[in-house]
Coordinates of C-alpha atoms and ligand atoms in Angstrom, one line a residue:
M1 CA 12.0 2.2 23.5
S2 CA 15.0 4.4 24.1
S3 CA 14.9 7.6 26.1
Q4 CA 18.3 8.8 24.8
I5 CA 18.3 11.3 22.0
K6 CA 21.5 11.4 20.0
T7 CA 22.3 14.3 17.6
D8 CA 24.2 12.4 14.9
I9 CA 21.1 10.5 13.8
L10 CA 17.8 11.6 12.3
Q11 CA 15.0 12.5 14.6
G12 CA 11.3 12.0 13.8
D13 CA 8.8 14.2 15.7
L14 CA 5.1 14.5 15.6
Y15 CA 3.4 17.2 13.6
I16 CA 0.3 18.6 15.3
N17 CA -1.5 21.8 14.4
G18 CA 1.3 23.0 12.1
K19 CA 4.1 22.5 14.7
W20 CA 6.7 19.9 15.2
V21 CA 6.5 18.4 18.7
S22 CA 8.3 15.7 20.6
A23 CA 6.7 13.0 22.7
P24 CA 6.1 14.5 26.2
D25 CA 7.8 11.8 28.2
Q26 CA 10.7 11.7 25.6
S27 CA 9.5 8.3 24.5
Y28 CA 11.2 7.4 21.3
F29 CA 11.5 4.2 19.2
E30 CA 14.3 3.3 16.8
S31 CA 14.3 3.1 13.1
L32 CA 16.9 0.5 12.0
N33 CA 18.4 0.0 8.6
P34 CA 17.5 -3.6 7.5
A35 CA 20.6 -3.8 5.2
T36 CA 23.1 -3.0 8.0
G37 CA 21.4 -3.1 11.3
E38 CA 22.5 0.5 11.9
L39 CA 20.4 3.1 13.6
V40 CA 18.8 5.4 11.0
G41 CA 17.1 7.6 13.6
I42 CA 14.7 7.8 16.5
C43 CA 11.0 8.7 16.3
A44 CA 8.5 10.0 18.7
A45 CA 6.0 7.6 20.1
A46 CA 2.8 9.6 20.6
T47 CA 0.7 9.2 23.6
K48 CA -3.1 8.7 23.5
E49 CA -3.5 12.4 24.6
Q50 CA -1.4 13.6 21.6
V51 CA -3.5 11.5 19.2
N52 CA -6.6 13.1 20.6
E53 CA -5.0 16.6 20.3
A54 CA -4.2 15.9 16.7
V55 CA -7.8 14.9 16.0
T56 CA -9.2 18.0 17.8
N57 CA -6.9 20.3 15.8
A58 CA -7.8 18.5 12.5
N59 CA -11.5 18.9 13.4
E60 CA -11.1 22.6 14.1
A61 CA -9.1 23.1 10.9
Y62 CA -11.8 21.3 8.9
S63 CA -14.4 24.1 9.4
Q64 CA -12.1 26.5 7.5
W65 CA -10.5 24.1 5.0
K66 CA -13.7 22.7 3.6
N67 CA -14.8 26.2 2.6
I68 CA -11.6 27.0 0.7
P69 CA -12.5 26.9 -3.0
I70 CA -11.2 23.7 -4.6
P71 CA -8.7 25.5 -7.0
E72 CA -7.0 27.0 -4.0
R73 CA -6.8 23.6 -2.3
A74 CA -5.5 22.2 -5.5
A75 CA -2.8 24.9 -5.6
Y76 CA -1.3 23.5 -2.4
L77 CA -1.0 20.0 -4.0
T78 CA 0.6 21.5 -7.1
K79 CA 3.1 23.3 -4.9
A80 CA 3.8 20.1 -3.0
A81 CA 4.4 18.3 -6.3
Q82 CA 7.1 20.8 -7.1
L83 CA 8.7 20.5 -3.7
F84 CA 8.8 16.7 -3.8
E85 CA 10.7 17.0 -7.0
K86 CA 13.4 19.0 -5.2
R87 CA 13.7 16.7 -2.2
K88 CA 13.3 13.3 -4.0
E89 CA 16.9 12.2 -3.7
E90 CA 17.0 12.8 0.0
L91 CA 13.6 11.2 0.6
A92 CA 14.5 8.2 -1.5
R93 CA 17.7 7.6 0.5
V94 CA 15.8 7.7 3.8
M95 CA 13.2 5.3 2.5
T96 CA 15.8 2.9 1.3
M97 CA 17.7 3.1 4.6
E98 CA 14.5 2.6 6.6
M99 CA 12.8 -0.3 4.8
G100 CA 15.4 -1.7 2.3
K101 CA 13.9 -1.3 -1.2
V102 CA 16.5 -0.5 -3.8
L103 CA 17.1 3.2 -4.5
H104 CA 15.6 3.3 -8.0
E105 CA 12.4 1.8 -6.6
S106 CA 12.3 4.5 -3.9
L107 CA 12.8 7.2 -6.5
G108 CA 10.0 5.6 -8.7
E109 CA 7.7 5.7 -5.7
I110 CA 8.3 9.4 -5.2
G111 CA 7.4 9.8 -8.9
V112 CA 4.1 8.2 -8.0
V113 CA 3.6 10.7 -5.1
I114 CA 4.2 13.6 -7.5
A115 CA 1.9 12.2 -10.1
T116 CA -0.8 11.6 -7.5
A117 CA -0.5 15.2 -6.3
Q118 CA -0.9 16.5 -9.8
Y119 CA -3.8 14.1 -10.6
M120 CA -5.7 14.9 -7.5
A121 CA -5.2 18.6 -8.0
G122 CA -6.9 18.1 -11.4
E123 CA -9.6 15.8 -10.0
G124 CA -10.8 18.6 -7.7
R125 CA -12.3 20.4 -10.7
R126 CA -14.2 17.3 -11.5
L127 CA -15.9 16.6 -8.2
Y128 CA -19.2 16.8 -10.1
G129 CA -22.7 16.5 -8.6
E130 CA -25.9 15.3 -10.3
T131 CA -29.1 16.9 -11.2
V132 CA -32.3 14.8 -11.2
P133 CA -35.5 15.5 -13.0
A134 CA -38.0 16.7 -10.3
G135 CA -41.3 14.9 -9.7
F136 CA -43.2 18.2 -9.0
P137 CA -43.6 21.5 -10.8
D138 CA -41.4 24.5 -10.0
R139 CA -38.8 22.4 -8.2
N140 CA -35.2 21.5 -8.9
V141 CA -33.3 18.7 -7.3
R142 CA -29.6 18.3 -7.2
M143 CA -27.0 16.1 -5.4
V144 CA -23.6 17.4 -4.3
R145 CA -20.5 15.7 -2.9
E146 CA -19.5 16.9 0.6
P147 CA -16.4 16.2 2.6
L148 CA -16.8 14.3 5.9
G149 CA -14.4 15.8 8.4
V150 CA -11.3 14.2 9.8
V151 CA -9.8 11.3 7.9
A152 CA -7.4 9.0 9.7
C153 CA -4.9 7.5 7.2
I154 CA -3.1 4.4 8.5
T155 CA -0.4 3.1 6.1
P156 CA 2.1 0.2 5.9
W157 CA 5.9 0.2 5.5
N158 CA 6.2 -1.4 2.0
F159 CA 5.3 1.7 0.1
P160 CA 6.1 4.4 2.7
V161 CA 4.9 7.5 0.7
A162 CA 2.9 6.4 -2.4
L163 CA 0.1 4.9 -0.4
A164 CA 0.0 7.9 1.9
S165 CA -0.2 10.2 -1.1
Y166 CA -3.2 8.2 -2.5
K167 CA -5.1 8.8 0.8
I168 CA -3.9 12.2 1.9
F169 CA -4.2 14.0 -1.4
S170 CA -7.6 12.7 -2.2
A171 CA -8.8 13.5 1.4
L172 CA -7.5 17.1 1.1
I173 CA -8.8 17.9 -2.3
A174 CA -12.3 16.8 -1.2
G175 CA -12.1 19.2 1.7
N176 CA -11.3 16.8 4.6
T177 CA -8.5 17.2 7.1
V178 CA -6.0 14.4 7.9
V179 CA -4.3 12.6 10.8
W180 CA -1.7 10.3 9.4
K181 CA -0.3 7.3 11.2
P182 CA 2.5 5.7 9.1
A183 CA 4.1 2.3 9.9
S184 CA 6.7 2.6 12.6
E185 CA 9.4 1.2 10.3
V186 CA 9.2 4.3 8.0
A187 CA 8.4 7.1 10.4
L188 CA 11.4 9.2 9.2
S189 CA 10.3 9.0 5.6
A190 CA 6.9 10.1 6.8
K191 CA 8.4 13.1 8.5
I192 CA 10.1 14.3 5.3
F193 CA 6.8 13.8 3.4
V194 CA 5.0 16.1 6.0
E195 CA 7.9 18.6 5.9
V196 CA 7.1 19.1 2.2
L197 CA 3.4 19.6 2.9
D198 CA 4.4 22.1 5.6
E199 CA 6.7 24.0 3.2
A200 CA 3.9 24.0 0.6
G201 CA 2.0 26.2 3.1
L202 CA -0.9 24.0 4.2
P203 CA -2.8 25.8 7.0
A204 CA -2.2 24.5 10.5
G205 CA -4.1 21.4 11.5
V206 CA -5.0 20.4 8.0
V207 CA -2.5 17.5 8.0
N208 CA -1.2 16.0 11.3
L209 CA 1.5 13.3 11.6
I210 CA 1.3 10.9 14.5
T211 CA 3.9 8.2 14.9
G212 CA 4.0 5.4 17.5
S213 CA 2.7 1.9 18.1
G214 CA -0.1 0.7 16.0
R215 CA -1.9 -0.5 19.0
T216 CA -1.9 2.9 20.8
V217 CA -2.2 5.3 17.9
G218 CA -4.2 3.1 15.6
Q219 CA -6.7 2.1 18.2
T220 CA -7.2 5.7 19.5
L221 CA -8.0 6.8 15.9
G222 CA -10.1 3.7 15.3
E223 CA -12.3 4.5 18.2
H224 CA -12.4 8.3 18.1
L225 CA -15.9 9.8 17.6
D226 CA -14.5 12.8 15.6
V227 CA -12.6 10.6 13.1
K228 CA -15.2 10.2 10.3
V229 CA -13.2 8.0 7.9
I230 CA -10.5 5.5 8.3
S231 CA -8.5 4.8 5.2
F232 CA -6.3 1.8 6.0
T233 CA -3.8 -0.2 4.0
G234 CA -2.1 -3.1 5.7
S235 CA -2.6 -6.7 6.8
T236 CA -6.0 -8.3 6.7
E237 CA -5.7 -9.1 10.4
V238 CA -5.3 -5.4 11.5
G239 CA -7.9 -4.3 8.9
Q240 CA -10.4 -6.7 10.6
K241 CA -9.6 -5.2 14.0
L242 CA -10.0 -1.7 12.7
A243 CA -13.3 -2.5 11.1
E244 CA -14.6 -3.9 14.4
M245 CA -13.4 -0.7 16.3
S246 CA -15.0 1.6 13.6
S247 CA -18.3 -0.1 13.9
K248 CA -18.9 1.4 17.3
T249 CA -18.9 5.0 16.0
L250 CA -20.3 4.0 12.6
K251 CA -17.4 5.6 10.8
R252 CA -16.7 4.8 7.2
I253 CA -13.7 2.5 6.7
S254 CA -11.8 1.8 3.5
L255 CA -9.6 -1.3 3.7
E256 CA -6.8 -2.3 1.2
L257 CA -5.4 -5.6 2.6
G258 CA -3.3 -8.6 1.8
G259 CA -3.1 -10.8 -1.3
K260 CA -2.1 -14.2 -2.6
N261 CA -1.6 -13.3 -6.2
A262 CA -1.1 -15.7 -9.0
V263 CA 0.3 -15.8 -12.5
I264 CA -1.4 -18.3 -14.7
V265 CA 0.7 -19.5 -17.6
L266 CA -1.1 -21.5 -20.4
K267 CA 0.7 -23.8 -22.7
D268 CA 0.4 -21.4 -25.7
A269 CA 2.0 -18.5 -23.8
D270 CA 5.2 -16.6 -24.8
L271 CA 7.3 -18.1 -22.0
D272 CA 10.1 -15.5 -22.2
K273 CA 7.6 -12.7 -21.5
A274 CA 5.9 -14.8 -18.9
A275 CA 9.2 -15.5 -17.1
D276 CA 10.1 -11.9 -17.1
G277 CA 6.7 -10.8 -15.7
I278 CA 6.8 -13.5 -13.1
V279 CA 10.3 -12.6 -11.8
K280 CA 9.5 -8.8 -11.7
S281 CA 6.3 -9.4 -9.9
A282 CA 7.7 -12.0 -7.4
F283 CA 11.1 -10.5 -6.4
T284 CA 11.1 -6.7 -6.8
T285 CA 10.6 -5.0 -3.5
T286 CA 11.9 -8.3 -2.2
G287 CA 8.4 -9.8 -2.7
Q288 CA 7.0 -7.3 -0.1
R289 CA 4.2 -6.0 -2.2
C290 CA 0.5 -6.6 -1.7
T291 CA 0.4 -7.4 -5.4
A292 CA 3.5 -9.6 -5.5
A293 CA 3.2 -12.8 -7.4
S294 CA 3.5 -15.6 -5.0
R295 CA 2.0 -18.5 -7.0
V296 CA 2.6 -19.6 -10.6
I297 CA -0.1 -21.8 -11.9
V298 CA 1.2 -23.4 -15.0
E299 CA -0.1 -25.9 -17.6
R300 CA 1.9 -29.1 -17.3
P301 CA 3.4 -29.3 -20.8
V302 CA 5.3 -26.0 -20.4
K303 CA 6.1 -26.3 -16.7
E304 CA 9.7 -27.5 -17.1
L305 CA 10.7 -24.9 -19.6
L306 CA 9.0 -22.1 -17.8
V307 CA 10.6 -22.9 -14.4
Q308 CA 14.0 -23.2 -16.2
K309 CA 13.6 -19.6 -17.6
V310 CA 12.2 -18.2 -14.3
V311 CA 15.1 -19.7 -12.3
E312 CA 17.7 -18.4 -14.7
L313 CA 16.3 -14.8 -14.3
A314 CA 15.9 -15.1 -10.5
K315 CA 19.5 -16.3 -10.1
S316 CA 20.8 -13.4 -12.1
M317 CA 19.2 -10.8 -9.8
K318 CA 21.8 -8.9 -7.8
I319 CA 21.1 -9.0 -4.0
G320 CA 22.5 -6.3 -1.8
N321 CA 22.2 -2.9 -0.1
G322 CA 19.6 -0.8 -1.9
L323 CA 21.8 2.3 -1.7
E324 CA 24.4 0.6 -3.9
E325 CA 23.8 0.9 -7.6
G326 CA 23.2 -2.2 -9.5
N327 CA 21.5 -4.1 -6.7
Q328 CA 18.0 -5.4 -7.6
V329 CA 16.9 -7.2 -4.4
G330 CA 17.3 -5.5 -1.1
P331 CA 16.8 -6.9 2.4
L332 CA 13.5 -7.9 4.0
V333 CA 12.2 -5.1 6.2
N334 CA 13.2 -6.6 9.6
E335 CA 14.1 -9.7 11.5
D336 CA 10.5 -10.7 12.1
Q337 CA 9.8 -10.7 8.4
L338 CA 13.0 -12.8 7.8
H339 CA 11.8 -15.4 10.3
T340 CA 8.4 -15.4 8.7
V341 CA 9.9 -16.2 5.4
E342 CA 12.1 -18.9 6.9
K343 CA 9.1 -20.4 8.6
Y344 CA 7.1 -20.6 5.4
V345 CA 9.9 -22.2 3.4
K346 CA 10.4 -24.8 6.1
K347 CA 6.7 -25.6 6.1
A348 CA 6.6 -25.8 2.3
I349 CA 9.3 -28.5 2.4
E350 CA 7.5 -30.4 5.2
E351 CA 4.4 -30.4 3.0
G352 CA 6.3 -31.9 0.0
G353 CA 7.6 -28.8 -1.8
R354 CA 11.0 -29.0 -3.6
I355 CA 13.3 -26.0 -3.7
V356 CA 14.5 -25.3 -7.2
T357 CA 16.5 -22.2 -6.3
G358 CA 17.1 -20.1 -3.2
G359 CA 15.7 -21.2 0.2
Q360 CA 18.5 -19.6 2.2
R361 CA 19.3 -16.4 4.1
V362 CA 22.2 -14.6 2.5
K363 CA 24.3 -14.5 5.7
K364 CA 27.5 -13.0 4.1
L365 CA 25.7 -9.7 3.5
G366 CA 24.9 -9.2 7.2
G367 CA 21.4 -7.7 6.9
Y368 CA 18.0 -9.4 6.6
Y369 CA 18.7 -10.7 3.1
Y370 CA 16.9 -13.8 1.7
E371 CA 17.5 -15.4 -1.7
P372 CA 14.8 -15.2 -4.4
T373 CA 13.3 -18.6 -3.8
I374 CA 11.3 -20.9 -6.1
I375 CA 9.5 -24.0 -4.8
E376 CA 7.9 -26.6 -7.1
N377 CA 5.6 -29.5 -6.4
V378 CA 3.3 -27.3 -4.4
K379 CA -0.3 -28.4 -4.1
P380 CA -3.1 -25.8 -4.2
N381 CA -4.0 -26.2 -0.5
D382 CA -0.5 -26.2 0.8
T383 CA 0.3 -23.5 3.4
I384 CA 2.5 -21.5 1.0
A385 CA -0.1 -21.6 -1.7
Q386 CA -2.8 -20.2 0.7
E387 CA -1.2 -17.7 3.1
E388 CA 0.4 -14.4 2.4
I389 CA 4.2 -14.6 3.0
F390 CA 5.4 -11.1 2.0
G391 CA 8.8 -12.2 0.9
P392 CA 10.7 -13.4 -2.2
V393 CA 9.1 -16.9 -2.3
L394 CA 7.3 -18.3 -5.3
A395 CA 5.2 -21.5 -5.4
I396 CA 4.9 -23.4 -8.6
I397 CA 1.6 -25.3 -9.0
E398 CA 1.1 -27.6 -12.1
V399 CA -2.4 -28.0 -13.6
D400 CA -3.9 -29.8 -16.6
S401 CA -6.3 -27.1 -17.9
Y402 CA -7.3 -23.5 -17.9
E403 CA -10.4 -24.4 -15.9
T404 CA -8.3 -26.0 -13.1
A405 CA -5.9 -23.1 -13.2
M406 CA -8.7 -20.6 -12.6
E407 CA -10.2 -22.8 -9.8
V408 CA -6.8 -22.8 -8.1
N409 CA -6.4 -19.0 -8.7
N410 CA -9.7 -18.3 -7.0
G411 CA -9.2 -20.9 -4.3
T412 CA -7.8 -18.6 -1.6
I413 CA -9.4 -16.2 0.8
Y414 CA -7.8 -13.3 -1.1
G415 CA -8.7 -11.6 -4.3
L416 CA -6.3 -8.8 -5.2
S417 CA -4.4 -9.5 -8.4
T418 CA -4.4 -12.2 -11.1
S419 CA -2.3 -12.4 -14.2
I420 CA -2.6 -14.7 -17.2
Y421 CA -0.1 -15.3 -20.0
T422 CA -1.7 -16.7 -23.1
E423 CA -2.0 -16.0 -26.9
S424 CA -5.6 -17.1 -26.8
L425 CA -8.2 -14.4 -27.1
H426 CA -10.7 -16.9 -25.7
Y427 CA -8.8 -17.7 -22.5
A428 CA -7.7 -14.1 -22.0
N429 CA -11.2 -12.9 -22.0
R430 CA -12.5 -15.7 -19.9
A431 CA -9.8 -15.0 -17.3
A432 CA -10.8 -11.3 -17.2
K433 CA -14.3 -12.4 -16.4
E434 CA -13.7 -15.4 -14.2
A435 CA -10.8 -14.2 -11.9
V436 CA -12.3 -13.2 -8.6
S437 CA -9.8 -10.3 -8.0
G438 CA -9.9 -6.5 -8.2
L439 CA -7.0 -6.4 -10.7
V440 CA -6.6 -8.6 -13.7
Y441 CA -3.5 -8.4 -16.0
I442 CA -3.3 -10.1 -19.4
N443 CA 0.3 -10.8 -20.6
N444 CA 1.7 -8.6 -17.8
G445 CA 2.8 -9.5 -14.2
T446 CA 0.6 -9.0 -11.2
S447 CA 2.1 -5.8 -10.0
N448 CA 1.2 -2.6 -11.9
A449 CA -0.9 0.5 -11.1
E450 CA -1.7 3.3 -13.5
M451 CA -2.9 6.7 -12.3
G452 CA -6.6 7.1 -12.8
V453 CA -7.3 3.3 -12.7
A454 CA -9.2 2.0 -9.7
F455 CA -7.0 0.0 -7.3
G456 CA -8.2 -2.5 -4.7
G457 CA -9.1 -6.1 -4.0
M458 CA -12.1 -8.5 -3.6
K459 CA -12.8 -11.0 -0.9
M460 CA -10.5 -10.6 2.1
S461 CA -8.2 -8.3 0.2
G462 CA -10.4 -5.4 1.0
N463 CA -13.9 -4.2 1.7
G464 CA -15.0 -3.0 -1.7
H465 CA -13.5 0.5 -1.8
R466 CA -11.0 1.7 -4.4
E467 CA -8.1 4.1 -4.4
V468 CA -5.9 5.9 -7.0
S469 CA -8.8 6.9 -9.4
H470 CA -11.7 9.2 -8.9
H471 CA -13.6 6.3 -7.3
V472 CA -11.7 7.2 -4.1
F473 CA -14.2 10.0 -3.7
D474 CA -16.8 7.4 -2.8
V475 CA -14.7 7.1 0.4
M476 CA -13.6 10.7 0.8
T477 CA -17.0 12.4 0.3
E478 CA -20.7 11.8 1.0
W479 CA -23.8 12.8 -0.9
K480 CA -26.1 15.5 0.0
S481 CA -29.5 15.8 -1.8
I482 CA -30.9 19.4 -2.1
Y483 CA -34.5 20.1 -3.1
T484 CA -35.4 23.7 -4.1
N485 CA -39.0 24.8 -4.7
Y486 CA -39.0 28.0 -6.7
Ligands
NAP1 P1 0.2 -4.0 9.3 O1 1.0 -4.7 10.4 O2 -1.3 -4.4 9.2 O3 0.4 -2.5 9.7 C1 -0.2 -1.5 8.9 C2 -0.4 -0.2 9.7 O4 -1.4 -0.5 10.8 C3 0.9 0.3 10.4 O5 0.9 1.7 10.4 C4 0.7 -0.3 11.8 O6 1.5 0.4 12.8 C5 -0.8 -0.1 12.0 N1 -1.3 -1.0 13.1 C6 -0.8 -2.1 13.6 N2 -1.6 -2.6 14.5 C7 -2.7 -1.8 14.6 C8 -3.8 -1.8 15.4 N3 -4.1 -2.8 16.3 N4 -4.7 -0.9 15.2 C9 -4.5 0.1 14.3 N5 -3.4 0.2 13.5 C10 -2.5 -0.8 13.7 O7 0.8 -4.2 7.9 P2 2.3 -4.0 7.4 O8 3.1 -5.1 8.0 O9 2.8 -2.6 7.7 O10 2.2 -4.1 5.8 C11 2.1 -5.3 5.2 C12 0.7 -5.7 4.8 O11 0.1 -4.6 4.1 C13 0.6 -6.9 3.9 O12 -0.5 -7.7 4.4 C14 0.2 -6.3 2.6 O13 -0.5 -7.2 1.7 C15 -0.6 -5.1 3.0 N6 -0.7 -4.1 1.9 C16 -1.8 -4.0 1.1 C17 -1.9 -3.1 0.1 C18 -3.1 -3.0 -0.8 O14 -3.3 -1.9 -1.4 N7 -4.0 -3.9 -0.8 C19 -0.8 -2.3 -0.2 C20 0.4 -2.5 0.5 C21 0.4 -3.4 1.6 P3 2.9 -0.1 13.3 O15 3.8 -0.1 12.2 O16 3.2 0.8 14.4 O17 2.6 -1.5 13.8

């Protein structure tokens, strides 16, 4: 923590009850550019008291906000969508400087934010209830969706604003108010996001931004009696802790967690298309996606040729600072993540894996760069075939049949995304049925999300809730049943 505030760098403050406030003891943490090591800015580390203050204000704002007609709530989101359009270049640059993804990916992510605001504004009109035939004369029975109160949104750094938009906009349109805790690495991007909501005119207290350590802020939110919902995206480990904390106050918790996603390639597949899908899923965002492909499970007769094609594409990817045009692979988010990747690659070699390409830090570039790495001769139970790495590392596993491929695919604790490349209608349909994962892609990589389609994972990749589509309202609302005798 640094107590010095400089003026030539960005400053991230807290946003509580419609006002920007600093940390009371001037406690700030640094946001560093992973491409250069330079200081991007400093961000306020909230105290426990400030987290409580944000929740109290959000709770007070809730009593007004929930009674505002939905089309009026939607109008704030529509306005925000227009304002994001105006600030997208600036926001994209800050995102790239904070967490390293290449600029066109950052811009694409802001496109998702805009689309989510528009989608959720429309979904408000469709927050339908149900009528049920009454069992008695002169009675009607109906069920309506109601908001719950304060929603705590806790988000990771790999998608600094898109994941926040899924949570915040669905919470707001349903009539809830929000306290948002973004990942510390991307606190300045979060600040710009909230500045836009402020400019859109959201009433004070409806959205609050609290930055600071996951342990202090996250834990306070997790245990707070007045927080009614936790919507969390992040690691399985932290998700488990939050679930434990939430159980004490019986709050609802939605968990979007890690993955160990695979691309299955059968011997009849179009190998050029498969190689393209694999490389895009494995190495864009430097492999730091929950849906990144980290295993290729390939039928033996086509393994050699597939690997050759994947290696060729991986080698052609331009590594470098995400702000510079033409670069396709940025740095890893921080030094810890770089060491994690190095540790897993070392372990893979110890367990018998063979590096086909990559396997090295790109030292000459200075930042936390790591080469797109492909490791063959990996066995299904090896460490790199089981644990989430969150970096540009791809394990190649050879199998003799579709059945073994699916067994290997399902043989991890995770169940987020599965892809299969095949020309066979039979195997494509079997994969759709037999993959134990929330997302299945046929002749497409593992990483793709369309607006309106439920997003989420099975097994340890989540706890059964879904985002992006209207199914998110199963998290953001609860049912009330109303009986009227007339
Ligand atoms: P993380 O370490 O779990 O952090 C996620 C968020 O939780 C951050 O805001 C973090 O704050 C906060 N946090 C940390 N410790 C906490 C605690 N004890 N109590 C409450 N909150 C706490 O995850 P990450 O490294 O940011 O992101 C990578 C992970 O996210 C990967 O596992 C990836 O698969 C997963 N992910 C999943 C999805 C999905 O939709 N399934 C999407 C994207 C990412 P600090 O930053 O201050 O520590």
